[in-house]
Coordinates of C-alpha atoms in Angstrom, one line a residue:
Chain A
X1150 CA 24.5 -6.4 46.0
X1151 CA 26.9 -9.2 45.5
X1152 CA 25.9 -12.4 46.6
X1153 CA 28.5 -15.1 48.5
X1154 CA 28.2 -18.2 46.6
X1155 CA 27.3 -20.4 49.3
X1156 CA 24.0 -19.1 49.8
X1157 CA 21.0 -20.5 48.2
X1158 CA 19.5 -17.8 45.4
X1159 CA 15.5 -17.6 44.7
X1160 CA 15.1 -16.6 41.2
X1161 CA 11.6 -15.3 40.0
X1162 CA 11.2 -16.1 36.1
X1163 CA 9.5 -13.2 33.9
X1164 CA 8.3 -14.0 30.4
X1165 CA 5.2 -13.8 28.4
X1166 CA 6.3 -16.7 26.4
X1167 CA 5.5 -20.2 27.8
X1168 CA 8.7 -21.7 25.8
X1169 CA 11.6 -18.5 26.5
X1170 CA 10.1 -19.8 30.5
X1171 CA 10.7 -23.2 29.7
X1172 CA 13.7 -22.8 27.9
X1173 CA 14.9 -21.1 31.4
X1174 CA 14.3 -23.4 33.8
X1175 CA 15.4 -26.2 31.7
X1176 CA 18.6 -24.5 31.9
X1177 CA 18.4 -23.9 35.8
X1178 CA 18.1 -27.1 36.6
X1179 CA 22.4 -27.6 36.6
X1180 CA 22.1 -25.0 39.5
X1181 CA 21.8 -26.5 42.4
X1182 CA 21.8 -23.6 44.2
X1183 CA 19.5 -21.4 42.9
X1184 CA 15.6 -22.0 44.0
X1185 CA 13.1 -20.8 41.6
X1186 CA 9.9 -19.1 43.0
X1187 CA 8.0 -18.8 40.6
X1188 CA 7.4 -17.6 36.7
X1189 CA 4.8 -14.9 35.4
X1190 CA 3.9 -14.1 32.0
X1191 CA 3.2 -10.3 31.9
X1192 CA 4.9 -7.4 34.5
X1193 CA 1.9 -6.6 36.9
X1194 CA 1.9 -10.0 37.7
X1195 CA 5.3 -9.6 37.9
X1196 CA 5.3 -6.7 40.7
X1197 CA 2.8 -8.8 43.0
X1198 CA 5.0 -11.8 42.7
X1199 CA 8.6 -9.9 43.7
X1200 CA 6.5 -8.2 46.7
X1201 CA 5.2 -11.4 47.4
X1202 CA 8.2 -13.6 47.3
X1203 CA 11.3 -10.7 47.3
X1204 CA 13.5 -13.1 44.8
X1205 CA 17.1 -12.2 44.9
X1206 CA 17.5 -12.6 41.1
X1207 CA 14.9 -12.1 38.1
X1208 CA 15.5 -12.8 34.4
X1209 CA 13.2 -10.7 32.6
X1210 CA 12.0 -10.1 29.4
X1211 CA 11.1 -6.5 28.1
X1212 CA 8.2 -6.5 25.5
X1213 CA 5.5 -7.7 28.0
X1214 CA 1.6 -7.1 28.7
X1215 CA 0.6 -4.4 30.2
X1216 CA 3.9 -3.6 32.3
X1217 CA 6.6 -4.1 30.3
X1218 CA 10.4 -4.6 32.1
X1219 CA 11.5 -1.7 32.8
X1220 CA 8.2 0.3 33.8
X1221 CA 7.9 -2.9 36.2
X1222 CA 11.6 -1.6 37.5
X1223 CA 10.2 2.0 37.9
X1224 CA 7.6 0.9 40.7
X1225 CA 9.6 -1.4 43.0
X1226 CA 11.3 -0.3 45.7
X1227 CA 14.4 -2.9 46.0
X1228 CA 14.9 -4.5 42.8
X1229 CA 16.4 -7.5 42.8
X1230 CA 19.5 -8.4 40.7
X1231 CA 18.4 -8.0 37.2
X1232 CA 19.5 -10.8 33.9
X1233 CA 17.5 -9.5 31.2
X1234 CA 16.4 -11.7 28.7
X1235 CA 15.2 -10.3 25.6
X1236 CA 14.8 -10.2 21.2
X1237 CA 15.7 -6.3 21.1
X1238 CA 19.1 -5.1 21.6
X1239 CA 18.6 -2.0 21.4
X1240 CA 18.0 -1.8 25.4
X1241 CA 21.3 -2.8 26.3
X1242 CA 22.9 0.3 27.4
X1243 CA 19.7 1.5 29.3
X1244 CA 20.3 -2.1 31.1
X1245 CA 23.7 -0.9 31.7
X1246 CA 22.4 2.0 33.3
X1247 CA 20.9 0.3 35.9
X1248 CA 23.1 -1.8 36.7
X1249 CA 21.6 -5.1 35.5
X1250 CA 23.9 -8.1 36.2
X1251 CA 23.2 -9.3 32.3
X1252 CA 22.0 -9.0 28.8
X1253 CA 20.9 -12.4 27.2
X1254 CA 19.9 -11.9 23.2
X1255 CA 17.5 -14.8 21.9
X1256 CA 18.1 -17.1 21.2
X1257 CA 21.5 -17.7 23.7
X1258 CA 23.1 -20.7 24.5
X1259 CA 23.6 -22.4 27.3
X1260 CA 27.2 -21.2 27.9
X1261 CA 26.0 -17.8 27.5
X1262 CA 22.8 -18.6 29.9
X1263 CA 25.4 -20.3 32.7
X1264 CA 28.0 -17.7 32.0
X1265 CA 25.6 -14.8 33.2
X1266 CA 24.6 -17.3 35.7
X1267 CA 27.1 -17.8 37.5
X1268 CA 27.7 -14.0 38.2
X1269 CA 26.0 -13.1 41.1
Chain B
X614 CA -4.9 18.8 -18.0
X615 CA -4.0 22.5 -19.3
X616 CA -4.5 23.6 -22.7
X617 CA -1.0 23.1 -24.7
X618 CA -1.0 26.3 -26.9
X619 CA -2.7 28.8 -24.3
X620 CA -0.5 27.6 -21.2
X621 CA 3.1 27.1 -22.6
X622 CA 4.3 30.4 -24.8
X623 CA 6.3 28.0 -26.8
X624 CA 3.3 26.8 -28.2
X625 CA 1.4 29.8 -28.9
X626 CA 4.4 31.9 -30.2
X627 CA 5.0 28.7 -33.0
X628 CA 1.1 28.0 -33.1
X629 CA 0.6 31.7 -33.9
X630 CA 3.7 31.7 -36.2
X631 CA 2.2 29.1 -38.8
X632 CA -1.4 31.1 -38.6
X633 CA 0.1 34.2 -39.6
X634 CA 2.3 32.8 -42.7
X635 CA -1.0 30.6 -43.7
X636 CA -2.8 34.1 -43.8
X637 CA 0.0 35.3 -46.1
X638 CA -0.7 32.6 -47.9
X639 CA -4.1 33.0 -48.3
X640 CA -3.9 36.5 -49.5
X641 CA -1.8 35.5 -52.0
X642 CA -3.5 32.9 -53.4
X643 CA -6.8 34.9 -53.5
X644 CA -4.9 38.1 -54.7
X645 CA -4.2 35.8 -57.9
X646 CA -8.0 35.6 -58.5
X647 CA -9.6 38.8 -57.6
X648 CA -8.9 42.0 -58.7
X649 CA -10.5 43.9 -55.3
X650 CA -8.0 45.9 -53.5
X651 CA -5.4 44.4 -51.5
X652 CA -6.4 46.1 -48.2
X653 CA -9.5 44.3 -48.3
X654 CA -7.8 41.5 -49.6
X655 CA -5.5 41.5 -46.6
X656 CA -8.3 41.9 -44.0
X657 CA -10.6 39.5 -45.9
X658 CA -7.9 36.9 -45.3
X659 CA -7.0 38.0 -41.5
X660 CA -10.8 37.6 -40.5
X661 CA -11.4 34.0 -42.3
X662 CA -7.7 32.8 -40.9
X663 CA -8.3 34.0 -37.3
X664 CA -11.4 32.4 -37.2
X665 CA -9.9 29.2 -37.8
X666 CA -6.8 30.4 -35.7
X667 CA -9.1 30.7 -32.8
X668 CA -10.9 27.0 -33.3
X669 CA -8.1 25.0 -33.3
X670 CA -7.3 26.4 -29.5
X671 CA -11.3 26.1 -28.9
X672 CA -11.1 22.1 -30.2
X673 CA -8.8 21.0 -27.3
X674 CA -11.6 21.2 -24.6
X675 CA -14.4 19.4 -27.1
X676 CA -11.3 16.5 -27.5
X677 CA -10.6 16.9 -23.0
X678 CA -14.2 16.3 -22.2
X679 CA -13.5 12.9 -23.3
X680 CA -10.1 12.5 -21.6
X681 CA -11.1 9.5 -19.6
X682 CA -11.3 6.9 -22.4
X683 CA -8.2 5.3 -23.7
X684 CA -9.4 5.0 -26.9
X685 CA -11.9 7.0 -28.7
X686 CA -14.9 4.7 -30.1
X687 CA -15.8 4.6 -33.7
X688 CA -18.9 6.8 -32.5
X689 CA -17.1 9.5 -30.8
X690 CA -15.0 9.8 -34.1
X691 CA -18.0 10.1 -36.1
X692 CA -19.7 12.7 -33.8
X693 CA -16.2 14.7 -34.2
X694 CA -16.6 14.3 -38.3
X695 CA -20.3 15.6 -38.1
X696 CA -19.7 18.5 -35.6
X697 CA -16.2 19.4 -37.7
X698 CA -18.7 19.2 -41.0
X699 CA -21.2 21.7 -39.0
X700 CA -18.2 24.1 -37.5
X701 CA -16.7 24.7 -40.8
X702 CA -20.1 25.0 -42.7
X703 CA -20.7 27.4 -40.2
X704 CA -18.0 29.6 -40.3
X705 CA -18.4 30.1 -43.9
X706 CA -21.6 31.5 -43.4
X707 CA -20.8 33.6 -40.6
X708 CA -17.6 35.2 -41.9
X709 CA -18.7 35.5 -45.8
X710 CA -22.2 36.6 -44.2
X711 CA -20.4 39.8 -42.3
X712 CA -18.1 40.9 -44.4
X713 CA -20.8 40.9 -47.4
X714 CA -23.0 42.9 -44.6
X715 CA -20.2 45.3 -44.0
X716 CA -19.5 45.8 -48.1
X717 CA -22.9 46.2 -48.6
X718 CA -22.8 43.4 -51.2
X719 CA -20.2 44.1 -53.8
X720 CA -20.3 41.2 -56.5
X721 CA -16.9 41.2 -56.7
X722 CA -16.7 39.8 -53.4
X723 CA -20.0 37.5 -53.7
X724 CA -17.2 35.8 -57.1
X725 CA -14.5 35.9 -55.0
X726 CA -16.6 34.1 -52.1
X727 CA -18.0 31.5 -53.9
X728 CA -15.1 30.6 -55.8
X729 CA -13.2 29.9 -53.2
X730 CA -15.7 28.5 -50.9
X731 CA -15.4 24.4 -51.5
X732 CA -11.4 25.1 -50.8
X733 CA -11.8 26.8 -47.9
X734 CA -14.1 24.2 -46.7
X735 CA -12.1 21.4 -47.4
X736 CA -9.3 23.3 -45.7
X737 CA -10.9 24.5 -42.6
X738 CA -12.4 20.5 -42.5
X739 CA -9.0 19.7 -42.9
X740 CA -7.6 21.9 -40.2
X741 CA -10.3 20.8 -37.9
X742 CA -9.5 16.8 -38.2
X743 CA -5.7 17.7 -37.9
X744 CA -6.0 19.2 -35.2
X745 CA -8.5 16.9 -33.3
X746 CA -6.2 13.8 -33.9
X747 CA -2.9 15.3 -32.8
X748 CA -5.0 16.4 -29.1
X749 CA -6.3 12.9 -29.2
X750 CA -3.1 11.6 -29.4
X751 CA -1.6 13.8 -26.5
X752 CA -4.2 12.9 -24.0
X753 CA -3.9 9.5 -24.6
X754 CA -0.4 10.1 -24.4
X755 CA -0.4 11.6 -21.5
X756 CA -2.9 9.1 -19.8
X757 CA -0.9 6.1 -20.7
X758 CA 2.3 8.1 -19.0
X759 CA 0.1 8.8 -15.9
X760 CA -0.7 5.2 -16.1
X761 CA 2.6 4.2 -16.2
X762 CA 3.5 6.1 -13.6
X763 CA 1.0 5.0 -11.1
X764 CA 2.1 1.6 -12.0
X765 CA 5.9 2.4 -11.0
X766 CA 4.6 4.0 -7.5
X767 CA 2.6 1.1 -6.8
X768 CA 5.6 -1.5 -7.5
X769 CA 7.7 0.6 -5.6
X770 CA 5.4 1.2 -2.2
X771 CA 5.0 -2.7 -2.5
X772 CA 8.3 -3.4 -2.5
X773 CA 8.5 -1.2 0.3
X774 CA 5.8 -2.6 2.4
X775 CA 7.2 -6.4 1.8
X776 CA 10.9 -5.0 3.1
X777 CA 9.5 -2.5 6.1
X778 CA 7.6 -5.9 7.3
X779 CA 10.4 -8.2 6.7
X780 CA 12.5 -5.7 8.4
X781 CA 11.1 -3.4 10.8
X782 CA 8.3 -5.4 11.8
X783 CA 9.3 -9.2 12.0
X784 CA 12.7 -8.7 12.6
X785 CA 14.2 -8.4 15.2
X786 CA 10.6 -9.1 17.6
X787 CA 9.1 -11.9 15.6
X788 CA 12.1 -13.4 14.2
X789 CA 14.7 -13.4 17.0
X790 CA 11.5 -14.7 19.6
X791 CA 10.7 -17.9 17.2
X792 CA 13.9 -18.8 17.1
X793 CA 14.3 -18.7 20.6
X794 CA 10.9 -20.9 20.7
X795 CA 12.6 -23.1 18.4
X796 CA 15.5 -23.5 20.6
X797 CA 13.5 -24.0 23.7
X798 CA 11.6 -26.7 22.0
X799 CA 14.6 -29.0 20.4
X800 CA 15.4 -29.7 23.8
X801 CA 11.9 -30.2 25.1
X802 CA 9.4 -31.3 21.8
X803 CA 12.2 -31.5 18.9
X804 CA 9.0 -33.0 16.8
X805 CA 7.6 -29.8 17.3
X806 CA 11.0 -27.7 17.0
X807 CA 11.2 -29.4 13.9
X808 CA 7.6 -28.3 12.5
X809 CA 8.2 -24.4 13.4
X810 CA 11.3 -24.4 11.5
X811 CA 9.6 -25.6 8.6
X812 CA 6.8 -23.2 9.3
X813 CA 9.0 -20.2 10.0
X814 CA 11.2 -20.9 6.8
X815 CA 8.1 -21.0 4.5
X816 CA 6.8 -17.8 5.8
X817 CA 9.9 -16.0 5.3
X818 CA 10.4 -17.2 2.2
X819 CA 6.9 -16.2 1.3
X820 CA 7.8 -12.7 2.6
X821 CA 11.1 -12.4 1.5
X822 CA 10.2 -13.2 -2.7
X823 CA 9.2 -9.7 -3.7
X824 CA 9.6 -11.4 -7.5
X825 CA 6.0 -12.9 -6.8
X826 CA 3.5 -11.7 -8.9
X827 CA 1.0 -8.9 -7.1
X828 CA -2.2 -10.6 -7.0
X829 CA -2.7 -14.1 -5.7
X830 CA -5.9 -15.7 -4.3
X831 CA -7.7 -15.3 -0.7
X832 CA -7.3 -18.7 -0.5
X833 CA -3.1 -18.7 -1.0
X834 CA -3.2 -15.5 1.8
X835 CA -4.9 -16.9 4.1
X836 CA -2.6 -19.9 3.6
X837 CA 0.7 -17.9 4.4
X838 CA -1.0 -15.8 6.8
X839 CA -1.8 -19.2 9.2
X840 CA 1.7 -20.0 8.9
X841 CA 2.3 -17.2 10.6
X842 CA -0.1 -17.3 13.2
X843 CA 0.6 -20.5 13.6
X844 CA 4.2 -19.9 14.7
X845 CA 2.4 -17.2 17.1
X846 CA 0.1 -20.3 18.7
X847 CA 3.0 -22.2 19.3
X848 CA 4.7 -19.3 21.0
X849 CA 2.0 -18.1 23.0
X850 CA -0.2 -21.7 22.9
X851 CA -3.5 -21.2 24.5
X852 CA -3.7 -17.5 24.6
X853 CA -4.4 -17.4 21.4
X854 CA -7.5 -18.8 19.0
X855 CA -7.9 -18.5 15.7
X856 CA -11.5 -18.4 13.9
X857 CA -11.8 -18.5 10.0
X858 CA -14.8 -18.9 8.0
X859 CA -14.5 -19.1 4.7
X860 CA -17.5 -20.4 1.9
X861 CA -15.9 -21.9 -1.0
X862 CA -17.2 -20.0 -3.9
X863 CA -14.8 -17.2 -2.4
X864 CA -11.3 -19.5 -2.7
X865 CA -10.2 -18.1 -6.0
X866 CA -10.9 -14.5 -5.5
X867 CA -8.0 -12.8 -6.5
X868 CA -6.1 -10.4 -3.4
X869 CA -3.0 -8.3 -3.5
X870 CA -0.5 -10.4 -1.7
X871 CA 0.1 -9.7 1.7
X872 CA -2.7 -7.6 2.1
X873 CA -4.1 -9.3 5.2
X874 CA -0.5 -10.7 7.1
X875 CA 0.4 -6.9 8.3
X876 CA -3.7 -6.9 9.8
X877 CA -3.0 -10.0 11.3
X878 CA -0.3 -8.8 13.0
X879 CA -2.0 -5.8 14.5
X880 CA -4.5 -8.0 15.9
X881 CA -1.5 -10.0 18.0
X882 CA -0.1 -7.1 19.1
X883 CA -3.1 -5.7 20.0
X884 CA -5.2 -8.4 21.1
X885 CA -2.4 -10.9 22.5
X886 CA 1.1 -9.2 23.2
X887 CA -0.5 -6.6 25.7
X888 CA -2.9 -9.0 27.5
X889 CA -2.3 -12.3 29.7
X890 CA -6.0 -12.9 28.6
X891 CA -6.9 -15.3 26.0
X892 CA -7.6 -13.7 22.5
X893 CA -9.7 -14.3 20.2
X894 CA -9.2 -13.6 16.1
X895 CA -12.2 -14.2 13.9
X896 CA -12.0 -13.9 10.5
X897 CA -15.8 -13.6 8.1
X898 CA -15.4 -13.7 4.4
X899 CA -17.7 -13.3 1.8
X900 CA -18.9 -12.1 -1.4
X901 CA -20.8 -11.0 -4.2
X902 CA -20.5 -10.9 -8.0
X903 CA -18.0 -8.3 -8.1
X904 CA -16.9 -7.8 -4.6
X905 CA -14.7 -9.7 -1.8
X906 CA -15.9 -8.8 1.8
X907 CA -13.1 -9.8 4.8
X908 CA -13.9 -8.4 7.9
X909 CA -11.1 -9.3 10.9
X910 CA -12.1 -9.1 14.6
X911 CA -9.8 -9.3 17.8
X912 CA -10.9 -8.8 21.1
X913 CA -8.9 -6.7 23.4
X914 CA -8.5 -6.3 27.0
X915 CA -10.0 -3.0 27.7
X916 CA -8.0 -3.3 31.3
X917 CA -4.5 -3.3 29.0
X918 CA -2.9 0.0 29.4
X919 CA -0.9 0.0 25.7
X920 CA -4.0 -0.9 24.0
X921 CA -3.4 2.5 22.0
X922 CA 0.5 2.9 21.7
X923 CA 1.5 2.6 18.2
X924 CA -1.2 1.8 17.0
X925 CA -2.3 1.9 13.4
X926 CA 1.0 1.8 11.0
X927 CA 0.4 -1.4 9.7
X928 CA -3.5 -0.7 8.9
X929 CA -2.1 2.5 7.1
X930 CA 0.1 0.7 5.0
X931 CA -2.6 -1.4 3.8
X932 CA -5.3 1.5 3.3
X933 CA -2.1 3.0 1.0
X934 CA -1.6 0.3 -0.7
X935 CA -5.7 -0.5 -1.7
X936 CA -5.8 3.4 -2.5
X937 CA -3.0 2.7 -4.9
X938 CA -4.3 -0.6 -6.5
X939 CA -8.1 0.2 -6.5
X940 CA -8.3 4.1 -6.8
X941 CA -10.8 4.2 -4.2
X942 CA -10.6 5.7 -0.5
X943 CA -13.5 3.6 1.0
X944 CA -12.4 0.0 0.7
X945 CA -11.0 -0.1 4.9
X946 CA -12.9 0.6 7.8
X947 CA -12.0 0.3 11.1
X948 CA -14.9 -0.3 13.7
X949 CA -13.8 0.2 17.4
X950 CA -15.6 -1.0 20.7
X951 CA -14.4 -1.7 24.1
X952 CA -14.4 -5.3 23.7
X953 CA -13.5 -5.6 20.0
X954 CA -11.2 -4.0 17.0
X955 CA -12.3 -4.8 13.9
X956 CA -10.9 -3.9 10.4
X957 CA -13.0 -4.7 7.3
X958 CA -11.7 -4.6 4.0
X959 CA -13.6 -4.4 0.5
X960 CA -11.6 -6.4 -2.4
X961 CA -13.3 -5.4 -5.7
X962 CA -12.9 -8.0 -8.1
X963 CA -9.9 -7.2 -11.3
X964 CA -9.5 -7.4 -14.6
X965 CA -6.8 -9.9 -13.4
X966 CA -9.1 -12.1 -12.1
X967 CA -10.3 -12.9 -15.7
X968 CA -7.0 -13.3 -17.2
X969 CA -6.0 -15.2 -14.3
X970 CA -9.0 -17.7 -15.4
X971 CA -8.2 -17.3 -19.2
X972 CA -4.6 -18.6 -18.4
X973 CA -5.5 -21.4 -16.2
X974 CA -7.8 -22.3 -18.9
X975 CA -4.8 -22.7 -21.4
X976 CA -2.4 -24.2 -19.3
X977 CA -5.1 -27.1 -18.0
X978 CA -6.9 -27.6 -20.9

């Protein structure tokens, strides 16, 4: 799963809120290797757009329309590396469980944001 | 409410106690006059005693059937004078009738009768009006207990419903989500960052006082509730719209406080957090002499597929809370199509309301 640092990264941004999207790719624009796909507000959406596209990284939220996060995790085959990015807390250890890369609580800063970042 | 001498031995053992030593002494005291024998003495006075013995249980249900007033009119007195007057009258006649029909009127009994016949009137009248009084005072008692009780359940379930919606239902979802909206836009609108902190503060702040009186106008709800929903346009922006129509001569109705903000919040989570479509929440108001009509419509996306999960808590809170302020079961509906959820609530107008008016009268004027 790991990726070398070298290579470019296509991130697919997941959040029904217009801002928490803004607030990411504000953040993601220090990256210069990371390439963003595109952004979706709610997780069917979400599915076409990782079949679509296969990003290598998604920062998702959980409470969603209709899908929410992890039900969109349940019905795709290779998931992509996985930075959560959510109000609840209370999902962290299920995040654990599979093996997402991160766990960003909002609202984070941008240390935190670069520090989860720069993991993969 | 149970009869107090029939349903607690206490009572009856203590209630039948002073009967028997007034029958003691009434035989004495008539003894002194007559010179019949004390066997009939003894049963004349165990007859005329029970009588009255048997009364005073009888006069608790006449003084129950009128347990729902608080006081007792001038009126209802008097009808308990007259009908005490008529028992009492009555009894005489009854009881001196049948035991002069049983001695096959002896004279000495007809003396002893009518001798002591204004006494025992006054005494059985007596009796009577004791009696009724002290049962007036324990139902009203009682009612103003029951009142106070109800009072203390509905203080408590409101504090209740202001923490479980601070607590379980705005934190951590809400809360945690405009903050992070707030710190998206300092760096991208700070004009606008700065105006949902504002907003955010003054609706917690609303939520948070539970020292606030209970009652405050439609006007002052709808007020806080916009803050609210406000934050949630600015979070969500175009998805959702907001419709309220409100004709003045409803403004000052009075409205438990935060009776619509927990309805509000259904409607987003039903009508905007589990649909990418645009929602819609209307909101009609209107009324009559006595009566506030609010009716709350969101449209829903009959394609969302957690249209029904969860559903309800909130609406159930607020149905608990009018049951507990109002005494009556039929002030929410819920209608339910396809297309649309709609809650419609019935305010009746209080006896707040007036002294609400009385005391902005004095302070203004």
């Amino acid at each position: 799963m790991n990726m070398p640092n070298s290579q470019n990264i296509s991130v697919l941004i997941i959040d029904d809120e217009p801002l928490a999207r803004q607030l990411i790719i504000r953040f993601l624009e220090t990256f210069n290797r990371i390439t963003i796909v595109g952004e979706c507000n709610d997780g069917l959406e979400a599915f076409k757009m990782i079949q679509e596209y296969k990003p290598d990284l998604i920062f998702l939220d959980i409470q969603m329309p209709r899908i929410n996060g992890f039900e969109l995790l349940e019905i795709i085959d290779n998931p992509p590396l996985i930075i959560f990015s959510t109000a609840h807390d209370e999902y962290a250890i299920k995040a654990f469980e599979i093996n997402a890369i991160d766990y960003l609580l909002k609202p984070y800063t941008r240390e935190r944001f670069n520090y989860a970042t720069n993991k993969p | 409410m149970l009869n107090p001498i029939t349903h607690n031995r206490k009572n009856l053992l203590l209630y039948s106690l002073i009967w028997a030593a007034i029958t003691a002494a009434h035989f004495f005291v008539i003894k002194t006059f007559s010179g019949m024998s004390d066997n009939f003495l003894i049963v004349e006075s165990v007859v005329q005693m029970s009588f009255l013995y048997a009364l005073g249980i009888g006069i608790w249900h006449i003084s129950l059937a009128d347990t729902n007033e608080v006081t007792y009119s001038a009126v209802h007195w008097l009808r308990i004078f007259v009908s005490g007057i008529a028992i009492i009258i009555l009894w005489q006649l009854i009881v001196g009738g049948a035991i002069w029909l049983v001695l096959e009127k002896n004279p000495d009994y007809k003396d002893l009768f009518l001798l002591a016949l204004p006494f025992r009137l006054m005494f059985g009248f007596l009796t009577y009006i004791i009696l009724s009084v002290t049962y007036h005072n324990l139902i009203v008692y009682k009612n103003f207990n029951e009142q106070k009780l109800r009072e203390e359940k509905l203080k408590n379930n409101l504090a209740q419903q202001e923490l479980s919606m601070l607590w379980s239902q705005i934190n951590p979802h809400f809360l945690f989500n405009s903050l992070n909206s707030i710190s998206a836009l300092t760096l991208s609108d700070p004009d606008k960052a700065y105006q949902m902190t504002i907003l955010l503060s003054d609706f917690l702040r609303f939520s948070i006082n539970t020292k606030e009186q209970q009652m405050h106008t439609i006007e002052e709800e709808l007020q806080a509730c916009n803050r609210y929903l406000m934050i949630e346009k600015i979070r969500f922006g175009d998805r959702i719209s907001i419709l309220q129509q409100m004709p003045s001569d409803c403004t000052s109705f009075l409205v438990p406080r935060l009776i619509l903000q927990p309805l509000y919040e259904n409607a987003l989570k039903h009508g905007a957090y589990e649909t990418s479509k645009p929602c819609i929440i209307s909101t009609e108001i209107s009324r009559n002499e006595n009566n506030l009509f609010i009716t709350l419509i969101n449209t829903i996306d009959p394609e969302s597929i957690q249209v029904t999960k969860g559903k309800g808590l909130g609406i159930s809170n607020i149905k608990k809370r009018l049951e507990l302020i109002y005494h009556r079961h039929d002030l929410l509906r819920i209608n339910n199509t396809p297309d649309n959820f709609s809650v419609s609530l019935h305010i009746p107008l209080t006896q707040n309301e007036h002294a609400q008016f009385a005391k902005y009268i004095c302070t203004d004027y």
